[in-house]
PDB file of C-alpha atoms and ligand atoms in Angstrom:
ATOM      1  CA  GLN A   1       0.000   0.000   0.000  1.00 50.00           C
ATOM      2  CA  ASN A   2       3.049   2.250   0.532  1.00 55.00           C
ATOM      3  CA  ALA A   3       3.724   3.402  -3.026  1.00 65.00           C
ATOM      4  CA  ILE A   4       7.173   4.501  -1.835  1.00 75.00           C
ATOM      5  CA  ASN A   5       9.351   2.129   0.228  1.00 86.00           C
ATOM      6  CA  CYS A   6       9.915   4.051   3.448  1.00 91.00           C
ATOM      7  CA  GLU A   7      11.710   1.371   5.443  1.00 92.00           C
ATOM      8  CA  PRO A   8      15.159   2.938   4.803  1.00 93.00           C
ATOM      9  CA  LEU A   9      13.921   6.102   6.551  1.00 96.00           C
ATOM     10  CA  LYS A  10      13.999   4.187   9.818  1.00 97.00           C
ATOM     11  CA  ASP A  11      17.799   4.366   9.686  1.00 97.00           C
ATOM     12  CA  LEU A  12      17.429   8.138  10.148  1.00 98.00           C
ATOM     13  CA  VAL A  13      15.202   7.846  13.244  1.00 98.00           C
ATOM     14  CA  ARG A  14      17.117   8.068  16.522  1.00 98.00           C
ATOM     15  CA  THR A  15      15.988   5.889  19.424  1.00 97.00           C
ATOM     16  CA  VAL A  16      16.387   7.388  22.893  1.00 97.00           C
ATOM     17  CA  PRO A  17      15.920   5.001  25.839  1.00 97.00           C
ATOM     18  CA  ASP A  18      14.143   6.168  29.007  1.00 97.00           C
ATOM     19  CA  PHE A  19      12.682   9.345  27.498  1.00 97.00           C
ATOM     20  CA  PRO A  20      10.510  11.048  28.661  1.00 94.00           C
ATOM     21  CA  LYS A  21      10.201   8.455  31.434  1.00 93.00           C
ATOM     22  CA  PRO A  22      12.140   5.368  32.513  1.00 97.00           C
ATOM     23  CA  GLY A  23      11.172   2.348  30.427  1.00 95.00           C
ATOM     24  CA  ILE A  24       9.964   4.359  27.398  1.00 93.00           C
ATOM     25  CA  LEU A  25      11.913   4.030  24.140  1.00 94.00           C
ATOM     26  CA  PHE A  26      11.467   7.358  22.317  1.00 96.00           C
ATOM     27  CA  TYR A  27      11.547   7.428  18.520  1.00 96.00           C
ATOM     28  CA  ASP A  28      13.157  10.799  17.759  1.00 97.00           C
ATOM     29  CA  ILE A  29      12.348  11.982  14.235  1.00 97.00           C
ATOM     30  CA  THR A  30      14.381  15.212  14.444  1.00 98.00           C
ATOM     31  CA  THR A  31      17.307  13.305  12.940  1.00 98.00           C
ATOM     32  CA  LEU A  32      15.075  12.360   9.991  1.00 98.00           C
ATOM     33  CA  LEU A  33      13.648  15.875   9.602  1.00 98.00           C
ATOM     34  CA  LYS A  34      17.082  17.464   9.243  1.00 98.00           C
ATOM     35  CA  ASP A  35      18.064  15.079   6.449  1.00 98.00           C
ATOM     36  CA  LYS A  36      16.993  16.862   3.258  1.00 97.00           C
ATOM     37  CA  ALA A  37      16.408  13.716   1.223  1.00 97.00           C
ATOM     38  CA  GLY A  38      14.717  11.953   4.125  1.00 97.00           C
ATOM     39  CA  PHE A  39      12.395  14.860   4.855  1.00 97.00           C
ATOM     40  CA  ALA A  40      11.393  15.209   1.202  1.00 97.00           C
ATOM     41  CA  GLN A  41      10.732  11.488   0.877  1.00 97.00           C
ATOM     42  CA  MET A  42       8.635  11.480   4.021  1.00 97.00           C
ATOM     43  CA  ILE A  43       6.428  14.384   2.903  1.00 98.00           C
ATOM     44  CA  ASP A  44       6.126  12.957  -0.623  1.00 97.00           C
ATOM     45  CA  ALA A  45       5.086   9.563   0.730  1.00 97.00           C
ATOM     46  CA  LEU A  46       2.549  11.026   3.158  1.00 98.00           C
ATOM     47  CA  ALA A  47       1.030  13.261   0.484  1.00 98.00           C
ATOM     48  CA  ALA A  48       1.055  10.522  -2.175  1.00 97.00           C
ATOM     49  CA  HIS A  49      -1.446   8.495  -0.188  1.00 97.00           C
ATOM     50  CA  TYR A  50      -4.069  11.245  -0.646  1.00 98.00           C
ATOM     51  CA  ILE A  51      -3.527  12.249  -4.262  1.00 97.00           C
ATOM     52  CA  GLY A  52      -6.814  12.023  -6.122  1.00 96.00           C
ATOM     53  CA  LYS A  53      -8.853  11.791  -2.912  1.00 97.00           C
ATOM     54  CA  ASP A  54     -10.253  15.336  -3.058  1.00 97.00           C
ATOM     55  CA  VAL A  55      -8.779  16.593   0.181  1.00 98.00           C
ATOM     56  CA  ASP A  56      -9.846  20.142   1.103  1.00 98.00           C
ATOM     57  CA  LEU A  57      -8.007  20.564   4.393  1.00 98.00           C
ATOM     58  CA  ILE A  58      -5.092  19.104   6.315  1.00 99.00           C
ATOM     59  CA  LEU A  59      -5.498  19.399  10.088  1.00 98.00           C
ATOM     60  CA  GLY A  60      -2.286  19.319  12.112  1.00 98.00           C
ATOM     61  CA  ILE A  61      -2.327  18.485  15.833  1.00 98.00           C
ATOM     62  CA  GLU A  62      -0.119  20.639  18.093  1.00 98.00           C
ATOM     63  CA  ALA A  63       2.779  20.406  18.334  1.00 97.00           C
ATOM     64  CA  ARG A  64       4.413  17.906  16.004  1.00 98.00           C
ATOM     65  CA  GLY A  65       1.497  17.662  13.588  1.00 98.00           C
ATOM     66  CA  PHE A  66       2.544  21.204  12.615  1.00 98.00           C
ATOM     67  CA  ILE A  67       5.758  19.783  11.154  1.00 98.00           C
ATOM     68  CA  PHE A  68       3.990  17.599   8.607  1.00 98.00           C
ATOM     69  CA  GLY A  69       0.610  19.224   8.005  1.00 98.00           C
ATOM     70  CA  PRO A  70       1.614  22.404   6.160  1.00 98.00           C
ATOM     71  CA  ALA A  71       4.067  20.597   3.874  1.00 98.00           C
ATOM     72  CA  MET A  72       1.410  17.998   2.996  1.00 98.00           C
ATOM     73  CA  ALA A  73      -1.194  20.709   2.435  1.00 98.00           C
ATOM     74  CA  TYR A  74       1.116  22.537   0.041  1.00 98.00           C
ATOM     75  CA  ARG A  75       1.717  19.330  -1.898  1.00 98.00           C
ATOM     76  CA  LEU A  76      -1.986  18.470  -2.075  1.00 98.00           C
ATOM     77  CA  ASN A  77      -3.166  21.992  -2.870  1.00 98.00           C
ATOM     78  CA  ALA A  78      -5.231  21.912   0.325  1.00 98.00           C
ATOM     79  CA  GLY A  79      -5.629  24.377   3.197  1.00 98.00           C
ATOM     80  CA  PHE A  80      -3.999  23.898   6.598  1.00 99.00           C
ATOM     81  CA  VAL A  81      -5.834  24.102   9.939  1.00 99.00           C
ATOM     82  CA  PRO A  82      -4.082  23.991  13.327  1.00 98.00           C
ATOM     83  CA  VAL A  83      -5.650  22.001  16.177  1.00 98.00           C
ATOM     84  CA  ARG A  84      -4.251  23.659  19.278  1.00 98.00           C
ATOM     85  CA  LYS A  85      -3.750  23.302  22.988  1.00 97.00           C
ATOM     86  CA  PRO A  86      -6.252  25.384  25.043  1.00 97.00           C
ATOM     87  CA  LYS A  87      -6.313  29.182  24.943  1.00 97.00           C
ATOM     88  CA  LYS A  88      -4.016  29.579  21.962  1.00 98.00           C
ATOM     89  CA  LEU A  89      -6.623  30.325  19.284  1.00 98.00           C
ATOM     90  CA  PRO A  90      -8.003  33.888  19.151  1.00 98.00           C
ATOM     91  CA  ALA A  91     -11.486  33.442  17.595  1.00 98.00           C
ATOM     92  CA  PRO A  92     -14.416  31.323  18.895  1.00 98.00           C
ATOM     93  CA  THR A  93     -13.509  27.638  19.224  1.00 98.00           C
ATOM     94  CA  ALA A  94     -14.886  24.145  19.680  1.00 98.00           C
ATOM     95  CA  LYS A  95     -13.142  22.267  22.488  1.00 98.00           C
ATOM     96  CA  VAL A  96     -12.732  18.608  23.375  1.00 98.00           C
ATOM     97  CA  THR A  97     -11.317  17.176  26.604  1.00 97.00           C
ATOM     98  CA  TYR A  98      -9.805  13.695  26.693  1.00 95.00           C
ATOM     99  CA  ASP A  99      -8.275  11.395  29.307  1.00 90.00           C
ATOM    100  CA  LEU A 100      -4.559  10.858  29.703  1.00 86.00           C
ATOM    101  CA  GLU A 101      -2.801   8.232  31.820  1.00 80.00           C
ATOM    102  CA  TYR A 102      -2.907  10.733  34.664  1.00 84.00           C
ATOM    103  CA  GLY A 103      -5.445  13.562  34.349  1.00 90.00           C
ATOM    104  CA  SER A 104      -6.786  15.039  31.123  1.00 94.00           C
ATOM    105  CA  ASP A 105      -5.928  17.352  28.260  1.00 95.00           C
ATOM    106  CA  SER A 106      -7.883  19.487  25.827  1.00 97.00           C
ATOM    107  CA  LEU A 107      -7.660  20.537  22.188  1.00 98.00           C
ATOM    108  CA  GLU A 108      -9.370  23.381  20.359  1.00 98.00           C
ATOM    109  CA  ILE A 109     -10.200  24.334  16.791  1.00 98.00           C
ATOM    110  CA  HIS A 110     -11.686  27.521  15.369  1.00 98.00           C
ATOM    111  CA  LEU A 111     -15.433  27.109  14.812  1.00 98.00           C
ATOM    112  CA  ASP A 112     -15.103  28.437  11.271  1.00 98.00           C
ATOM    113  CA  ALA A 113     -12.059  26.303  10.390  1.00 98.00           C
ATOM    114  CA  ILE A 114     -14.074  23.632   8.553  1.00 98.00           C
ATOM    115  CA  GLU A 115     -17.134  24.120   6.366  1.00 98.00           C
ATOM    116  CA  PRO A 116     -19.700  21.309   6.607  1.00 97.00           C
ATOM    117  CA  GLY A 117     -18.888  18.600   4.087  1.00 98.00           C
ATOM    118  CA  GLN A 118     -15.260  19.591   3.564  1.00 98.00           C
ATOM    119  CA  ARG A 119     -12.940  16.610   3.256  1.00 98.00           C
ATOM    120  CA  VAL A 120     -10.295  16.589   5.953  1.00 98.00           C
ATOM    121  CA  VAL A 121      -7.088  14.643   6.598  1.00 99.00           C
ATOM    122  CA  ILE A 122      -5.785  14.832  10.174  1.00 99.00           C
ATOM    123  CA  VAL A 123      -2.041  14.400  10.692  1.00 98.00           C
ATOM    124  CA  ASP A 124       0.154  13.878  13.752  1.00 98.00           C
ATOM    125  CA  ASP A 125       3.694  12.640  14.264  1.00 97.00           C
ATOM    126  CA  LEU A 126       2.782   9.604  16.346  1.00 97.00           C
ATOM    127  CA  LEU A 127      -0.021   7.080  16.804  1.00 97.00           C
ATOM    128  CA  ALA A 128       0.400   5.633  20.297  1.00 95.00           C
ATOM    129  CA  THR A 129      -2.839   4.954  22.215  1.00 94.00           C
ATOM    130  CA  GLY A 130      -4.811   7.043  19.735  1.00 96.00           C
ATOM    131  CA  GLY A 131      -6.405   9.253  22.386  1.00 96.00           C
ATOM    132  CA  THR A 132      -5.140  12.485  20.858  1.00 97.00           C
ATOM    133  CA  MET A 133      -6.373  11.580  17.381  1.00 98.00           C
ATOM    134  CA  GLN A 134      -9.708  10.338  18.706  1.00 97.00           C
ATOM    135  CA  ALA A 135     -10.285  13.716  20.356  1.00 97.00           C
ATOM    136  CA  THR A 136      -9.440  15.503  17.111  1.00 98.00           C
ATOM    137  CA  VAL A 137     -11.822  13.266  15.160  1.00 98.00           C
ATOM    138  CA  GLN A 138     -14.562  14.428  17.546  1.00 98.00           C
ATOM    139  CA  LEU A 139     -13.748  18.066  16.775  1.00 98.00           C
ATOM    140  CA  VAL A 140     -13.998  17.444  13.035  1.00 98.00           C
ATOM    141  CA  LYS A 141     -17.365  15.715  13.480  1.00 98.00           C
ATOM    142  CA  GLN A 142     -18.670  18.597  15.617  1.00 98.00           C
ATOM    143  CA  LEU A 143     -17.881  20.995  12.800  1.00 98.00           C
ATOM    144  CA  GLY A 144     -19.465  18.769  10.153  1.00 98.00           C
ATOM    145  CA  GLY A 145     -16.256  17.850   8.335  1.00 98.00           C
ATOM    146  CA  GLU A 146     -15.863  14.586   6.462  1.00 98.00           C
ATOM    147  CA  ILE A 147     -12.808  12.553   7.449  1.00 98.00           C
ATOM    148  CA  ALA A 148     -10.841  11.527   4.359  1.00 98.00           C
ATOM    149  CA  GLY A 149      -8.044   9.965   6.378  1.00 98.00           C
ATOM    150  CA  LEU A 150      -5.805   9.877   9.457  1.00 98.00           C
ATOM    151  CA  ALA A 151      -2.063  10.176   8.839  1.00 98.00           C
ATOM    152  CA  PHE A 152       0.937   9.543  11.078  1.00 98.00           C
ATOM    153  CA  ALA A 153       4.678   9.603  10.586  1.00 98.00           C
ATOM    154  CA  VAL A 154       5.189   6.844  13.161  1.00 97.00           C
ATOM    155  CA  GLU A 155       2.837   4.162  14.492  1.00 97.00           C
ATOM    156  CA  LEU A 156       3.569   2.068  17.582  1.00 96.00           C
ATOM    157  CA  ASP A 157       1.777  -1.078  16.415  1.00 97.00           C
ATOM    158  CA  PHE A 158       1.984  -2.813  19.794  1.00 96.00           C
ATOM    159  CA  LEU A 159      -0.250  -0.194  21.452  1.00 95.00           C
ATOM    160  CA  ARG A 160      -3.058  -1.010  19.020  1.00 97.00           C
ATOM    161  CA  GLY A 161      -4.235   2.594  18.784  1.00 97.00           C
ATOM    162  CA  ARG A 162      -5.411   1.806  15.252  1.00 97.00           C
ATOM    163  CA  GLN A 163      -8.294  -0.217  16.693  1.00 98.00           C
ATOM    164  CA  LYS A 164      -9.986   3.042  17.702  1.00 98.00           C
ATOM    165  CA  PHE A 165     -10.296   4.007  14.042  1.00 98.00           C
ATOM    166  CA  ALA A 166     -11.725   0.925  12.344  1.00 97.00           C
ATOM    167  CA  GLU A 167     -14.065   2.989  10.165  1.00 97.00           C
ATOM    168  CA  TYR A 168     -11.332   5.295   8.830  1.00 98.00           C
ATOM    169  CA  ASP A 169      -8.406   5.087   6.460  1.00 98.00           C
ATOM    170  CA  VAL A 170      -5.371   5.094   8.778  1.00 98.00           C
ATOM    171  CA  PHE A 171      -2.017   5.590   7.060  1.00 98.00           C
ATOM    172  CA  SER A 172       1.340   5.517   8.893  1.00 98.00           C
ATOM    173  CA  LEU A 173       4.723   5.726   7.216  1.00 97.00           C
ATOM    174  CA  LEU A 174       6.884   3.940   9.767  1.00 97.00           C
ATOM    175  CA  HIS A 175       5.713   1.055  11.927  1.00 97.00           C
ATOM    176  CA  TYR A 176       7.380  -0.173  15.115  1.00 96.00           C
ATOM    177  CA  SER A 177       6.394  -3.345  16.923  1.00 93.00           C
TER     178      SER A 177
HETATM  179  C1  PRP B 201       2.437  12.994  21.590  1.00 71.92           C
HETATM  180  C2  PRP B 201       2.403  12.866  20.080  1.00 71.92           C
HETATM  181  C3  PRP B 201       0.937  12.694  19.774  1.00 71.92           C
HETATM  182  C4  PRP B 201       0.440  11.948  20.994  1.00 71.92           C
HETATM  183  C5  PRP B 201       0.240  10.499  20.664  1.00 71.92           C
HETATM  184  O1  PRP B 201       2.117  14.300  21.929  1.00 71.92           O
HETATM  185  O2  PRP B 201       2.960  14.002  19.451  1.00 71.92           O
HETATM  186  O3  PRP B 201       0.280  13.943  19.648  1.00 71.92           O
HETATM  187  O4  PRP B 201       1.436  12.086  22.019  1.00 71.92           O
HETATM  188  O5  PRP B 201      -0.193   9.775  21.793  1.00 71.92           O
HETATM  189  P1  PRP B 201      -1.597   9.054  21.869  1.00 71.92           P
HETATM  190  O6  PRP B 201      -1.801   8.325  20.560  1.00 71.92           O
HETATM  191  O7  PRP B 201      -1.430   8.101  23.016  1.00 71.92           O
HETATM  192  O8  PRP B 201      -2.642  10.080  22.099  1.00 71.92           O
HETATM  193  P2  PRP B 201       2.417  14.910  23.387  1.00 71.92           P
HETATM  194  O9  PRP B 201       1.307  14.548  24.300  1.00 71.92           O
HETATM  195  O10 PRP B 201       3.796  14.506  23.794  1.00 71.92           O
HETATM  196  O11 PRP B 201       2.311  16.491  23.137  1.00 71.92           O
HETATM  197  P3  PRP B 201       3.264  17.446  22.263  1.00 71.92           P
HETATM  198  O12 PRP B 201       3.106  17.024  20.822  1.00 71.92           O
HETATM  199  O13 PRP B 201       2.732  18.802  22.489  1.00 71.92           O
HETATM  200  O14 PRP B 201       4.683  17.252  22.753  1.00 71.92           O
END
């Protein structure tokens, strides 16, 4: 399904043990982003999945969705919409609150960011448990957007976050098990 073979990009991802907490192996994509060929290939491969699918908007989730979203939007001739942490957006917003391991977090989107029926791809750097993406899906539904796909640079297969999105097209470039 990957039109472009992205496996070699994994060589550019740095693994950092015990970050941000003991026992967590962190997949650091900054080493991939700074590689000009690697970055281009990653954006091309992400965008390629949506060519011909009539995408109106790319939504990027703060913070690392902002790395991929605008570049994909430019490639796909789509608009870009930021989904932000609370109190960052100036105009009226829709807000969703979701559970974390300890406590909760919220995300906001401008109420006028999506017109009903617009076709939206949501992008983030990482699919872990899927809680962040699930919250963003709720925001898109509230605003009447149609979800054309969910995109990730990295998916942690063993956390099975994908199971939350059975009814959607979920596309991740790099898989770790
Ligand atoms: C990370 C990552 C995703 C989310 C994935 O963000 O960038 O947004 O976690 O986890 P989930 O699938 O379990 O929801 P983080 O919470 O570290 O926030 P940040 O991007 O602002 O650093």
